[in-house]
Amino acid sequence: MKKIFLKSIVIISLLLEITVYSANINYNDFILNQNNTAEKIRFSAGKNISSEKAKQIALSHARVAERDAKITKIQLGVENGVAVYEIEFYVNGKKFEYDVNSNSGEIVKVK
């Protein structure tokens, strides 16, 4: 009985080590685009900017204070195989749309 218990503990700890190890490396993932088809996208662990940072980049580029903007969308998506934050907001009825690269913080598209 002790051997079975010990074997179970060893197997569980090995599985946990594999899970922790795989969470710390770069990995390929799939994300659904607007046409509901899967696109392969590369994420770099620990190198992505936050959605808050992406929002600040877009607002700064538009020269708009956050208190003056009505944020309607902040969503992680794909643009030409690159992970981007899609940000949409309104200021005095005018619509602003930005795509911000989630790795570099570079503005990819402005509408």
N, CA, C and O atoms as a MOPAC input file, in Angstrom:
PM7 MOZYME 1SCF
protein

 N      0.81900 1    -1.19400 1     0.00000 1
 C      0.00000 1     0.00000 1     0.00000 1
 C      0.86100 1     1.25600 1     0.00000 1
 O      0.55600 1     2.22700 1    -0.69200 1
 N      1.95200 1     1.22900 1     0.79100 1
 C      2.83700 1     2.38400 1     0.84100 1
 C      3.51600 1     2.61000 1    -0.50600 1
 O      3.73600 1     3.75400 1    -0.90300 1
 N      3.85500 1     1.51400 1    -1.22300 1
 C      4.50400 1     1.64200 1    -2.52800 1
 C      3.57100 1     2.30700 1    -3.53900 1
 O      4.00100 1     3.15800 1    -4.31800 1
 N      2.31000 1     1.92400 1    -3.52600 1
 C      1.33900 1     2.51000 1    -4.44900 1
 C      1.17300 1     3.99900 1    -4.15300 1
 O      1.14500 1     4.82100 1    -5.06900 1
 N      1.06400 1     4.33600 1    -2.88500 1
 C      0.92900 1     5.73100 1    -2.48800 1
 C      2.15900 1     6.53400 1    -2.90800 1
 O      2.03500 1     7.64200 1    -3.42800 1
 N      3.34400 1     5.96800 1    -2.68000 1
 C      4.59100 1     6.64300 1    -3.04300 1
 C      4.70000 1     6.83700 1    -4.54900 1
 O      5.11800 1     7.90000 1    -5.00700 1
 N      4.32300 1     5.81000 1    -5.32900 1
 C      4.34600 1     5.92000 1    -6.79200 1
 C      3.38700 1     7.01400 1    -7.25700 1
 O      3.71100 1     7.78400 1    -8.16200 1
 N      2.22200 1     7.08200 1    -6.64800 1
 C      1.23800 1     8.11400 1    -7.01000 1
 C      1.78200 1     9.50900 1    -6.74500 1
 O      1.61100 1    10.41200 1    -7.56500 1
 N      2.43400 1     9.68600 1    -5.60800 1
 C      3.01600 1    10.98600 1    -5.26200 1
 C      4.10100 1    11.36500 1    -6.26500 1
 O      4.16800 1    12.51700 1    -6.69200 1
 N      4.94500 1    10.41800 1    -6.64400 1
 C      6.02400 1    10.68000 1    -7.60600 1
 C      5.44400 1    11.06900 1    -8.95600 1
 O      5.91800 1    12.02100 1    -9.57600 1
 N      4.43500 1    10.35700 1    -9.42000 1
 C      3.81800 1    10.65800 1   -10.71800 1
 C      3.17600 1    12.04000 1   -10.69700 1
 O      3.34000 1    12.81200 1   -11.64200 1
 N      2.46100 1    12.35400 1    -9.64900 1
 C      1.81200 1    13.66800 1    -9.54400 1
 C      2.85000 1    14.78200 1    -9.52100 1
 O      2.67000 1    15.80800 1   -10.17800 1
 N      3.91900 1    14.59600 1    -8.78300 1
 C      4.94400 1    15.64700 1    -8.72500 1
 C      5.63300 1    15.82400 1   -10.07200 1
 O      5.98000 1    16.94800 1   -10.43700 1
 N      5.84000 1    14.73900 1   -10.82200 1
 C      6.42000 1    14.86000 1   -12.16400 1
 C      5.49100 1    15.62700 1   -13.09200 1
 O      5.94200 1    16.47500 1   -13.86200 1
 N      4.20400 1    15.33700 1   -13.02400 1
 C      3.24100 1    16.06000 1   -13.85400 1
 C      3.21500 1    17.54300 1   -13.50900 1
 O      3.13500 1    18.38800 1   -14.40100 1
 N      3.28200 1    17.85700 1   -12.23500 1
 C      3.29900 1    19.26300 1   -11.82300 1
 C      4.55500 1    19.96600 1   -12.31500 1
 O      4.49000 1    21.12400 1   -12.72700 1
 N      5.69000 1    19.29000 1   -12.27900 1
 C      6.93400 1    19.88200 1   -12.77300 1
 C      6.84100 1    20.16800 1   -14.26100 1
 O      7.29100 1    21.21900 1   -14.71700 1
 N      6.26600 1    19.25300 1   -15.02100 1
 C      6.11400 1    19.45700 1   -16.46400 1
 C      5.21100 1    20.65100 1   -16.72300 1
 O      5.50800 1    21.46800 1   -17.59500 1
 N      4.11700 1    20.76700 1   -15.98400 1
 C      3.19300 1    21.88800 1   -16.15000 1
 C      3.87800 1    23.21400 1   -15.83500 1
 O      3.74500 1    24.17000 1   -16.59900 1
 N      4.59600 1    23.28400 1   -14.73900 1
 C      5.29400 1    24.51100 1   -14.35700 1
 C      6.35800 1    24.84900 1   -15.38500 1
 O      6.50400 1    26.01400 1   -15.75300 1
 N      7.10200 1    23.86700 1   -15.85400 1
 C      8.14600 1    24.10400 1   -16.84500 1
 C      7.55200 1    24.65100 1   -18.13500 1
 O      8.06800 1    25.62300 1   -18.68700 1
 N      6.47900 1    24.04200 1   -18.62300 1
 C      5.90200 1    24.47800 1   -19.89100 1
 C      5.28000 1    25.86100 1   -19.79000 1
 O      5.16400 1    26.54800 1   -20.80400 1
 N      4.88100 1    26.28800 1   -18.61500 1
 C      4.30500 1    27.62100 1   -18.43800 1
 C      5.36800 1    28.71100 1   -18.50800 1
 O      5.02800 1    29.88000 1   -18.69100 1
 N      6.63200 1    28.36500 1   -18.36800 1
 C      7.70300 1    29.35300 1   -18.34400 1
 C      8.45000 1    29.49600 1   -19.66100 1
 O      9.43600 1    30.23000 1   -19.71800 1
 N      8.02000 1    28.82800 1   -20.71400 1
 C      8.72200 1    28.92700 1   -21.98900 1
 C      7.82600 1    29.60800 1   -23.01200 1
 O      6.61800 1    29.73200 1   -22.80900 1
 N      8.42900 1    30.05100 1   -24.11900 1
 C      7.63700 1    30.60400 1   -25.21100 1
 C      6.81400 1    29.47800 1   -25.81500 1
 O      7.26800 1    28.33500 1   -25.87300 1
 N      5.62300 1    29.79300 1   -26.25800 1
 C      4.76900 1    28.75900 1   -26.80800 1
 C      3.96300 1    29.32100 1   -27.96400 1
 O      3.78400 1    30.53200 1   -28.09100 1
 N      3.47800 1    28.41300 1   -28.80800 1
 C      2.58600 1    28.79200 1   -29.88700 1
 C      1.16700 1    28.57200 1   -29.41000 1
 O      0.88500 1    27.60600 1   -28.70100 1
 N      0.28800 1    29.45300 1   -29.79200 1
 C     -1.09600 1    29.34400 1   -29.38000 1
 C     -1.95800 1    29.66200 1   -30.59300 1
 O     -1.46400 1    30.15300 1   -31.60800 1
 N     -3.21400 1    29.38500 1   -30.48200 1
 C     -4.14000 1    29.71000 1   -31.54700 1
 C     -5.18700 1    30.65200 1   -30.98700 1
 O     -5.58900 1    30.53700 1   -29.82900 1
 N     -5.62200 1    31.58200 1   -31.81800 1
 C     -6.64600 1    32.52500 1   -31.39500 1
 C     -7.62800 1    32.66100 1   -32.55100 1
 O     -7.21800 1    32.66300 1   -33.71100 1
 N     -8.91000 1    32.77400 1   -32.25200 1
 C     -9.90100 1    32.91800 1   -33.30700 1
 C     -9.92000 1    34.35800 1   -33.78300 1
 O     -9.97400 1    35.28900 1   -32.98000 1
 N     -9.87500 1    34.53300 1   -35.10900 1
 C     -9.97500 1    35.88200 1   -35.64500 1
 C    -11.44400 1    36.22900 1   -35.84900 1
 O    -12.32000 1    35.47200 1   -35.43000 1
 N    -11.72200 1    37.35200 1   -36.48000 1
 C    -13.10500 1    37.80500 1   -36.62600 1
 C    -13.93000 1    36.88400 1   -37.51500 1
 O    -15.15700 1    36.88400 1   -37.42600 1
 N    -13.28000 1    36.09700 1   -38.37300 1
 C    -13.99200 1    35.16400 1   -39.23700 1
 C    -14.13700 1    33.79300 1   -38.58600 1
 O    -14.52900 1    32.83200 1   -39.24800 1
 N    -13.82600 1    33.69600 1   -37.29800 1
 C    -13.89400 1    32.45400 1   -36.52700 1
 C    -13.01500 1    31.35100 1   -37.09300 1
 O    -13.33200 1    30.16900 1   -36.95800 1
 N    -11.91500 1    31.73000 1   -37.72300 1
 C    -10.93400 1    30.74400 1   -38.15400 1
 C     -9.70200 1    30.90600 1   -37.27600 1
 O     -9.34800 1    32.01300 1   -36.87300 1
 N     -9.06800 1    29.79900 1   -36.99400 1
 C     -7.91800 1    29.83700 1   -36.08400 1
 C     -6.69700 1    30.37900 1   -36.80600 1
 O     -6.38800 1    29.96000 1   -37.92100 1
 N     -6.01500 1    31.29800 1   -36.17600 1
 C     -4.74500 1    31.80700 1   -36.67100 1
 C     -3.68100 1    31.46000 1   -35.65300 1
 O     -3.87300 1    31.61600 1   -34.44700 1
 N     -2.55100 1    30.98400 1   -36.16400 1
 C     -1.44600 1    30.66800 1   -35.27000 1
 C     -0.77000 1    31.98000 1   -34.88600 1
 O     -0.51800 1    32.83500 1   -35.73500 1
 N     -0.48600 1    32.12100 1   -33.62100 1
 C      0.09900 1    33.36700 1   -33.14300 1
 C      1.16100 1    33.04900 1   -32.10900 1
 O      1.00500 1    32.12500 1   -31.31000 1
 N      2.22500 1    33.80600 1   -32.12500 1
 C      3.33300 1    33.56400 1   -31.20100 1
 C      3.25200 1    34.55400 1   -30.04700 1
 O      3.22300 1    35.76600 1   -30.25600 1
 N      3.21700 1    34.03100 1   -28.84300 1
 C      3.25900 1    34.84400 1   -27.63900 1
 C      4.60300 1    34.61500 1   -26.97100 1
 O      5.09500 1    33.48600 1   -26.95300 1
 N      5.19400 1    35.63700 1   -26.43400 1
 C      6.44200 1    35.51200 1   -25.68900 1
 C      6.13300 1    35.68400 1   -24.21600 1
 O      5.64000 1    36.73100 1   -23.79700 1
 N      6.42000 1    34.66300 1   -23.43500 1
 C      6.10800 1    34.70200 1   -22.00300 1
 C      6.83300 1    35.86300 1   -21.34300 1
 O      8.04600 1    36.01600 1   -21.48700 1
 N      6.07700 1    36.67900 1   -20.61800 1
 C      6.66800 1    37.77200 1   -19.85700 1
 C      7.03400 1    38.99700 1   -20.67000 1
 O      7.57500 1    39.95000 1   -20.10900 1
 N      6.76200 1    39.01300 1   -21.97400 1
 C      7.15700 1    40.14800 1   -22.80500 1
 C      5.97000 1    40.96700 1   -23.29000 1
 O      6.16200 1    41.93900 1   -24.02000 1
 N      4.77200 1    40.61300 1   -22.91400 1
 C      3.59400 1    41.31800 1   -23.38800 1
 C      3.28400 1    42.52000 1   -22.50200 1
 O      3.49700 1    42.49200 1   -21.29000 1
 N      2.77200 1    43.58700 1   -23.14300 1
 C      2.31700 1    44.73800 1   -22.37500 1
 C      0.90600 1    44.44000 1   -21.87300 1
 O      0.23200 1    43.55700 1   -22.40400 1
 N      0.47000 1    45.15600 1   -20.87700 1
 C     -0.87500 1    44.95800 1   -20.33600 1
 C     -1.89400 1    45.70600 1   -21.19400 1
 O     -1.54000 1    46.59600 1   -21.96700 1
 N     -3.15300 1    45.33100 1   -21.04400 1
 C     -4.21500 1    46.04300 1   -21.75600 1
 C     -4.29500 1    47.49100 1   -21.27000 1
 O     -4.62600 1    48.38800 1   -22.04500 1
 N     -3.99400 1    47.71700 1   -20.00200 1
 C     -3.98200 1    49.08100 1   -19.44600 1
 C     -2.91800 1    49.92800 1   -20.13900 1
 O     -3.17200 1    51.08100 1   -20.48700 1
 N     -1.72700 1    49.36200 1   -20.33900 1
 C     -0.63800 1    50.07400 1   -21.01700 1
 C     -1.02100 1    50.36000 1   -22.46800 1
 O     -0.76300 1    51.45200 1   -22.97300 1
 N     -1.63600 1    49.38600 1   -23.13900 1
 C     -2.06900 1    49.57900 1   -24.52700 1
 C     -3.10300 1    50.70200 1   -24.61500 1
 O     -3.07200 1    51.51200 1   -25.54200 1
 N     -4.01700 1    50.74400 1   -23.64600 1
 C     -5.02800 1    51.81100 1   -23.61200 1
 C     -4.36100 1    53.17000 1   -23.45900 1
 O     -4.72800 1    54.12300 1   -24.14700 1
 N     -3.38600 1    53.26600 1   -22.56200 1
 C     -2.67600 1    54.52900 1   -22.35200 1
 C     -1.92300 1    54.96100 1   -23.61000 1
 O     -1.86300 1    56.15200 1   -23.91400 1
 N     -1.35000 1    54.01000 1   -24.33900 1
 C     -0.64300 1    54.32400 1   -25.58900 1
 C     -1.61500 1    54.92000 1   -26.60000 1
 O     -1.30900 1    55.92800 1   -27.23700 1
 N     -2.79100 1    54.29800 1   -26.75200 1
 C     -3.78600 1    54.79300 1   -27.70700 1
 C     -4.30800 1    56.17100 1   -27.31000 1
 O     -4.40700 1    57.06300 1   -28.15300 1
 N     -4.64000 1    56.34900 1   -26.03800 1
 C     -5.14500 1    57.65000 1   -25.58400 1
 C     -4.09700 1    58.74000 1   -25.74600 1
 O     -4.42000 1    59.86200 1   -26.13700 1
 N     -2.85800 1    58.41900 1   -25.45100 1
 C     -1.77000 1    59.38500 1   -25.59600 1
 C     -1.58700 1    59.78600 1   -27.05600 1
 O     -1.39400 1    60.96200 1   -27.36500 1
 N     -1.64900 1    58.80500 1   -27.95000 1
 C     -1.50700 1    59.09900 1   -29.38100 1
 C     -2.63700 1    60.00200 1   -29.87400 1
 O     -2.42100 1    60.89000 1   -30.69800 1
 N     -3.84700 1    59.76000 1   -29.35600 1
 C     -5.00400 1    60.57100 1   -29.75100 1
 C     -5.03900 1    61.91000 1   -29.02300 1
 O     -5.87700 1    62.76200 1   -29.31600 1
 N     -4.12000 1    62.09000 1   -28.06700 1
 C     -4.05900 1    63.30200 1   -27.23800 1
 C     -5.37900 1    63.53900 1   -26.50600 1
 O     -5.95300 1    64.62700 1   -26.52100 1
 N     -5.83000 1    62.45100 1   -25.86000 1
 C     -7.10000 1    62.46600 1   -25.14500 1
 C     -6.85300 1    62.02500 1   -23.70700 1
 O     -6.14000 1    61.05000 1   -23.46600 1
 N     -7.44000 1    62.73900 1   -22.75900 1
 C     -7.36500 1    62.32800 1   -21.35500 1
 C     -8.35200 1    61.18700 1   -21.13500 1
 O     -9.43200 1    61.16500 1   -21.72500 1
 N     -7.97400 1    60.24600 1   -20.28500 1
 C     -8.83500 1    59.08700 1   -20.03900 1
 C    -10.21000 1    59.50400 1   -19.52600 1
 O    -11.21000 1    58.87000 1   -19.86300 1
 N    -10.27300 1    60.54900 1   -18.72400 1
 C    -11.55500 1    60.99400 1   -18.16600 1
 C    -12.49800 1    61.53000 1   -19.25000 1
 O    -13.71200 1    61.56900 1   -19.04800 1
 N    -11.94300 1    61.94600 1   -20.40700 1
 C    -12.75900 1    62.48100 1   -21.49400 1
 C    -13.20300 1    61.41100 1   -22.48300 1
 O    -14.03500 1    61.68000 1   -23.34900 1
 N    -12.66100 1    60.20500 1   -22.36700 1
 C    -12.94400 1    59.13900 1   -23.32900 1
 C    -13.91600 1    58.12500 1   -22.74100 1
 O    -13.86400 1    57.80800 1   -21.55300 1
 N    -14.79700 1    57.62700 1   -23.59100 1
 C    -15.66200 1    56.51400 1   -23.20900 1
 C    -15.09500 1    55.27300 1   -23.90000 1
 O    -15.26400 1    55.09600 1   -25.10700 1
 N    -14.41900 1    54.41500 1   -23.12500 1
 C    -13.78900 1    53.20800 1   -23.66000 1
 C    -14.87900 1    52.17000 1   -23.90400 1
 O    -15.61400 1    51.81200 1   -22.98300 1
 N    -14.98600 1    51.68700 1   -25.14000 1
 C    -16.02400 1    50.70700 1   -25.46400 1
 C    -15.46400 1    49.32200 1   -25.76100 1
 O    -16.20400 1    48.33900 1   -25.75700 1
 N    -14.15000 1    49.23700 1   -26.02100 1
 C    -13.58500 1    47.92300 1   -26.34400 1
 C    -12.08800 1    47.90400 1   -26.07600 1
 O    -11.35700 1    48.79400 1   -26.51000 1
 N    -11.64200 1    46.88700 1   -25.35800 1
 C    -10.22400 1    46.54400 1   -25.24900 1
 C    -10.18700 1    45.02700 1   -25.32300 1
 O    -10.63200 1    44.33500 1   -24.40800 1
 N     -9.64700 1    44.52100 1   -26.42900 1
 C     -9.71000 1    43.08200 1   -26.67200 1
 C     -8.42600 1    42.62200 1   -27.34000 1
 O     -7.89700 1    43.30100 1   -28.22000 1
 N     -7.93000 1    41.47000 1   -26.92200 1
 C     -6.75900 1    40.88700 1   -27.56100 1
 C     -7.20600 1    40.18000 1   -28.82600 1
 O     -8.10500 1    39.34000 1   -28.79100 1
 N     -6.57900 1    40.52000 1   -29.94400 1
 C     -6.92600 1    39.92400 1   -31.22600 1
 C     -5.68400 1    39.69200 1   -32.06100 1
 O     -4.56200 1    39.74000 1   -31.55600 1
 N     -5.89400 1    39.44000 1   -33.34800 1
 C     -4.79600 1    39.15500 1   -34.27000 1
 C     -4.91300 1    40.05800 1   -35.48400 1
 O     -5.99500 1    40.20900 1   -36.05100 1
 N     -3.81300 1    40.65000 1   -35.87700 1
 C     -3.73500 1    41.47100 1   -37.08800 1
 C     -2.50400 1    41.01300 1   -37.85500 1
 O     -1.37500 1    41.22500 1   -37.41100 1
 N     -2.72100 1    40.38400 1   -39.00500 1
 C     -1.61800 1    39.87500 1   -39.83300 1
 C     -0.68700 1    38.94800 1   -39.04900 1
 O      0.53400 1    39.03800 1   -39.17900 1
 N     -1.26100 1    38.06500 1   -38.24200 1
 C     -0.47600 1    37.09500 1   -37.48800 1
 C      0.21600 1    37.64000 1   -36.26100 1
 O      1.00500 1    36.93500 1   -35.63200 1
 N     -0.06600 1    38.89100 1   -35.90400 1
 C      0.56300 1    39.52800 1   -34.74500 1
 C     -0.51100 1    39.77300 1   -33.68300 1
 O     -1.60800 1    40.23600 1   -33.99700 1
 N     -0.18900 1    39.46200 1   -32.43200 1
 C     -1.13100 1    39.71600 1   -31.33600 1
 C     -1.22400 1    41.21800 1   -31.09400 1
 O     -0.21300 1    41.88700 1   -30.88600 1
 N     -2.44300 1    41.73700 1   -31.12400 1
 C     -2.66700 1    43.16700 1   -30.90800 1
 C     -3.82800 1    43.36300 1   -29.94200 1
 O     -4.73700 1    42.53700 1   -29.85800 1
 N     -3.77500 1    44.47200 1   -29.21900 1
 C     -4.93000 1    44.91100 1   -28.45300 1
 C     -5.75900 1    45.79000 1   -29.36800 1
 O     -5.26400 1    46.77700 1   -29.91300 1
 N     -7.02400 1    45.42700 1   -29.53600 1
 C     -7.95200 1    46.24200 1   -30.30900 1
 C     -8.65500 1    47.16100 1   -29.31300 1
 O     -9.34600 1    46.70000 1   -28.40400 1
 N     -8.46700 1    48.45900 1   -29.49900 1
 C     -8.98800 1    49.44100 1   -28.54800 1
 C     -9.91700 1    50.38700 1   -29.29000 1
 O     -9.58000 1    50.90400 1   -30.35500 1
 N    -11.08100 1    50.60200 1   -28.71500 1
 C    -12.07400 1    51.48900 1   -29.31600 1
 C    -12.59600 1    52.41300 1   -28.22400 1
 O    -12.91200 1    51.97700 1   -27.11700 1
 N    -12.68000 1    53.70300 1   -28.55800 1
 C    -13.23000 1    54.66300 1   -27.59900 1
 C    -13.85000 1    55.83400 1   -28.34300 1
 O    -13.56900 1    56.06500 1   -29.52000 1
 N    -14.69800 1    56.56700 1   -27.63500 1
 C    -15.38200 1    57.73500 1   -28.18600 1
 C    -15.02900 1    58.96300 1   -27.35900 1
 O    -14.89900 1    58.90000 1   -26.13700 1
 N    -14.87900 1    60.08000 1   -28.06100 1
 C    -14.67800 1    61.37400 1   -27.41800 1
 C    -15.60400 1    62.36300 1   -28.11800 1
 O    -15.46400 1    62.61800 1   -29.31400 1
 N    -16.54700 1    62.91500 1   -27.36300 1
 C    -17.52000 1    63.86900 1   -27.92300 1
 C    -18.18000 1    63.33100 1   -29.18700 1
 O    -18.35100 1    64.06500 1   -30.16000 1
 N    -18.55200 1    62.05300 1   -29.17500 1
 C    -19.23700 1    61.43700 1   -30.30600 1
 C    -18.33300 1    60.96600 1   -31.42700 1
 O    -18.80600 1    60.30100 1   -32.34900 1
 N    -17.04800 1    61.28600 1   -31.38300 1
 C    -16.10900 1    60.85100 1   -32.42000 1
 C    -15.49400 1    59.51400 1   -32.01900 1
 O    -15.01800 1    59.34300 1   -30.89700 1
 N    -15.51400 1    58.56000 1   -32.97100 1
 C    -15.01200 1    57.21500 1   -32.70700 1
 C    -13.52400 1    57.11700 1   -33.04000 1
 O    -13.07900 1    57.60000 1   -34.08100 1
 N    -12.75800 1    56.48600 1   -32.14100 1
 C    -11.33500 1    56.21300 1   -32.34400 1
 C    -11.12600 1    54.70300 1   -32.25300 1
 O    -11.66900 1    54.04800 1   -31.36200 1
 N    -10.34000 1    54.15600 1   -33.17300 1
 C    -10.00600 1    52.73200 1   -33.13800 1
 C     -8.49900 1    52.57000 1   -33.30000 1
 O     -7.89500 1    53.15100 1   -34.20100 1
 N     -7.90400 1    51.77900 1   -32.42300 1
 C     -6.46100 1    51.53300 1   -32.44800 1
 C     -6.18700 1    50.04000 1   -32.34300 1
 O     -6.90800 1    49.31400 1   -31.65900 1
 N     -5.14500 1    49.58800 1   -33.02300 1
 C     -4.56000 1    48.26900 1   -32.80500 1
 C     -3.15400 1    48.51300 1   -32.29300 1
 O     -2.35200 1    49.16700 1   -32.95900 1
 N     -2.84700 1    47.98200 1   -31.09700 1
 C     -1.54500 1    48.17300 1   -30.46200 1
 C     -0.88400 1    46.80400 1   -30.30600 1
 O     -1.46000 1    45.89600 1   -29.70700 1
 N      0.33000 1    46.66100 1   -30.84900 1
 C      1.07900 1    45.40800 1   -30.75800 1
 C      1.23500 1    45.02300 1   -29.29000 1
 O      1.73200 1    45.81200 1   -28.48600 1
 N      0.80700 1    43.80700 1   -28.94300 1
 C      0.82000 1    43.40300 1   -27.53100 1
 C      2.21300 1    43.05700 1   -27.02300 1
 O      2.40600 1    42.94000 1   -25.81300 1
 N      3.18800 1    42.88900 1   -27.91000 1
 C      4.56100 1    42.62200 1   -27.48100 1
 C      5.36600 1    43.90700 1   -27.33900 1
 O      6.04900 1    44.11300 1   -26.33600 1
 N      5.28300 1    44.77400 1   -28.35200 1
 C      6.15300 1    45.95500 1   -28.39000 1
 C      5.47900 1    47.24300 1   -27.92800 1
 O      6.16200 1    48.18700 1   -27.52900 1
 N      4.14700 1    47.29400 1   -27.97500 1
 C      3.44500 1    48.53100 1   -27.65300 1
 C      3.35000 1    49.47500 1   -28.84300 1
 O      2.85100 1    50.59200 1   -28.71100 1
 N      3.82200 1    49.03900 1   -29.99500 1
 C      3.77800 1    49.85700 1   -31.21600 1
 C      2.33900 1    49.93600 1   -31.73200 1
 O      1.61100 1    48.94400 1   -31.71400 1
 N      1.94100 1    51.11600 1   -32.18900 1
 C      0.62300 1    51.28100 1   -32.79700 1
 C      0.68800 1    50.70400 1   -34.20200 1
 O      1.47600 1    51.15000 1   -35.03500 1
 N     -0.15700 1    49.70000 1   -34.45400 1
 C     -0.15600 1    48.99600 1   -35.73500 1
 C     -1.14900 1    49.62700 1   -36.69800 1
 O     -0.88300 1    49.72700 1   -37.89600 1
 N     -2.29800 1    50.05400 1   -36.17000 1
 C     -3.33300 1    50.60800 1   -37.03900 1
 C     -4.13900 1    51.64600 1   -36.27400 1
 O     -4.39900 1    51.50000 1   -35.08000 1
 N     -4.53200 1    52.70700 1   -36.99300 1
 C     -5.39300 1    53.75400 1   -36.44200 1
 C     -6.52300 1    53.97200 1   -37.42700 1
 O     -6.29100 1    54.08300 1   -38.63100 1
 N     -7.75300 1    54.03400 1   -36.91900 1
 C     -8.90300 1    54.36500 1   -37.77600 1
 C     -9.53800 1    55.62900 1   -37.26200 1
 O    -10.52500 1    56.09800 1   -37.82800 1

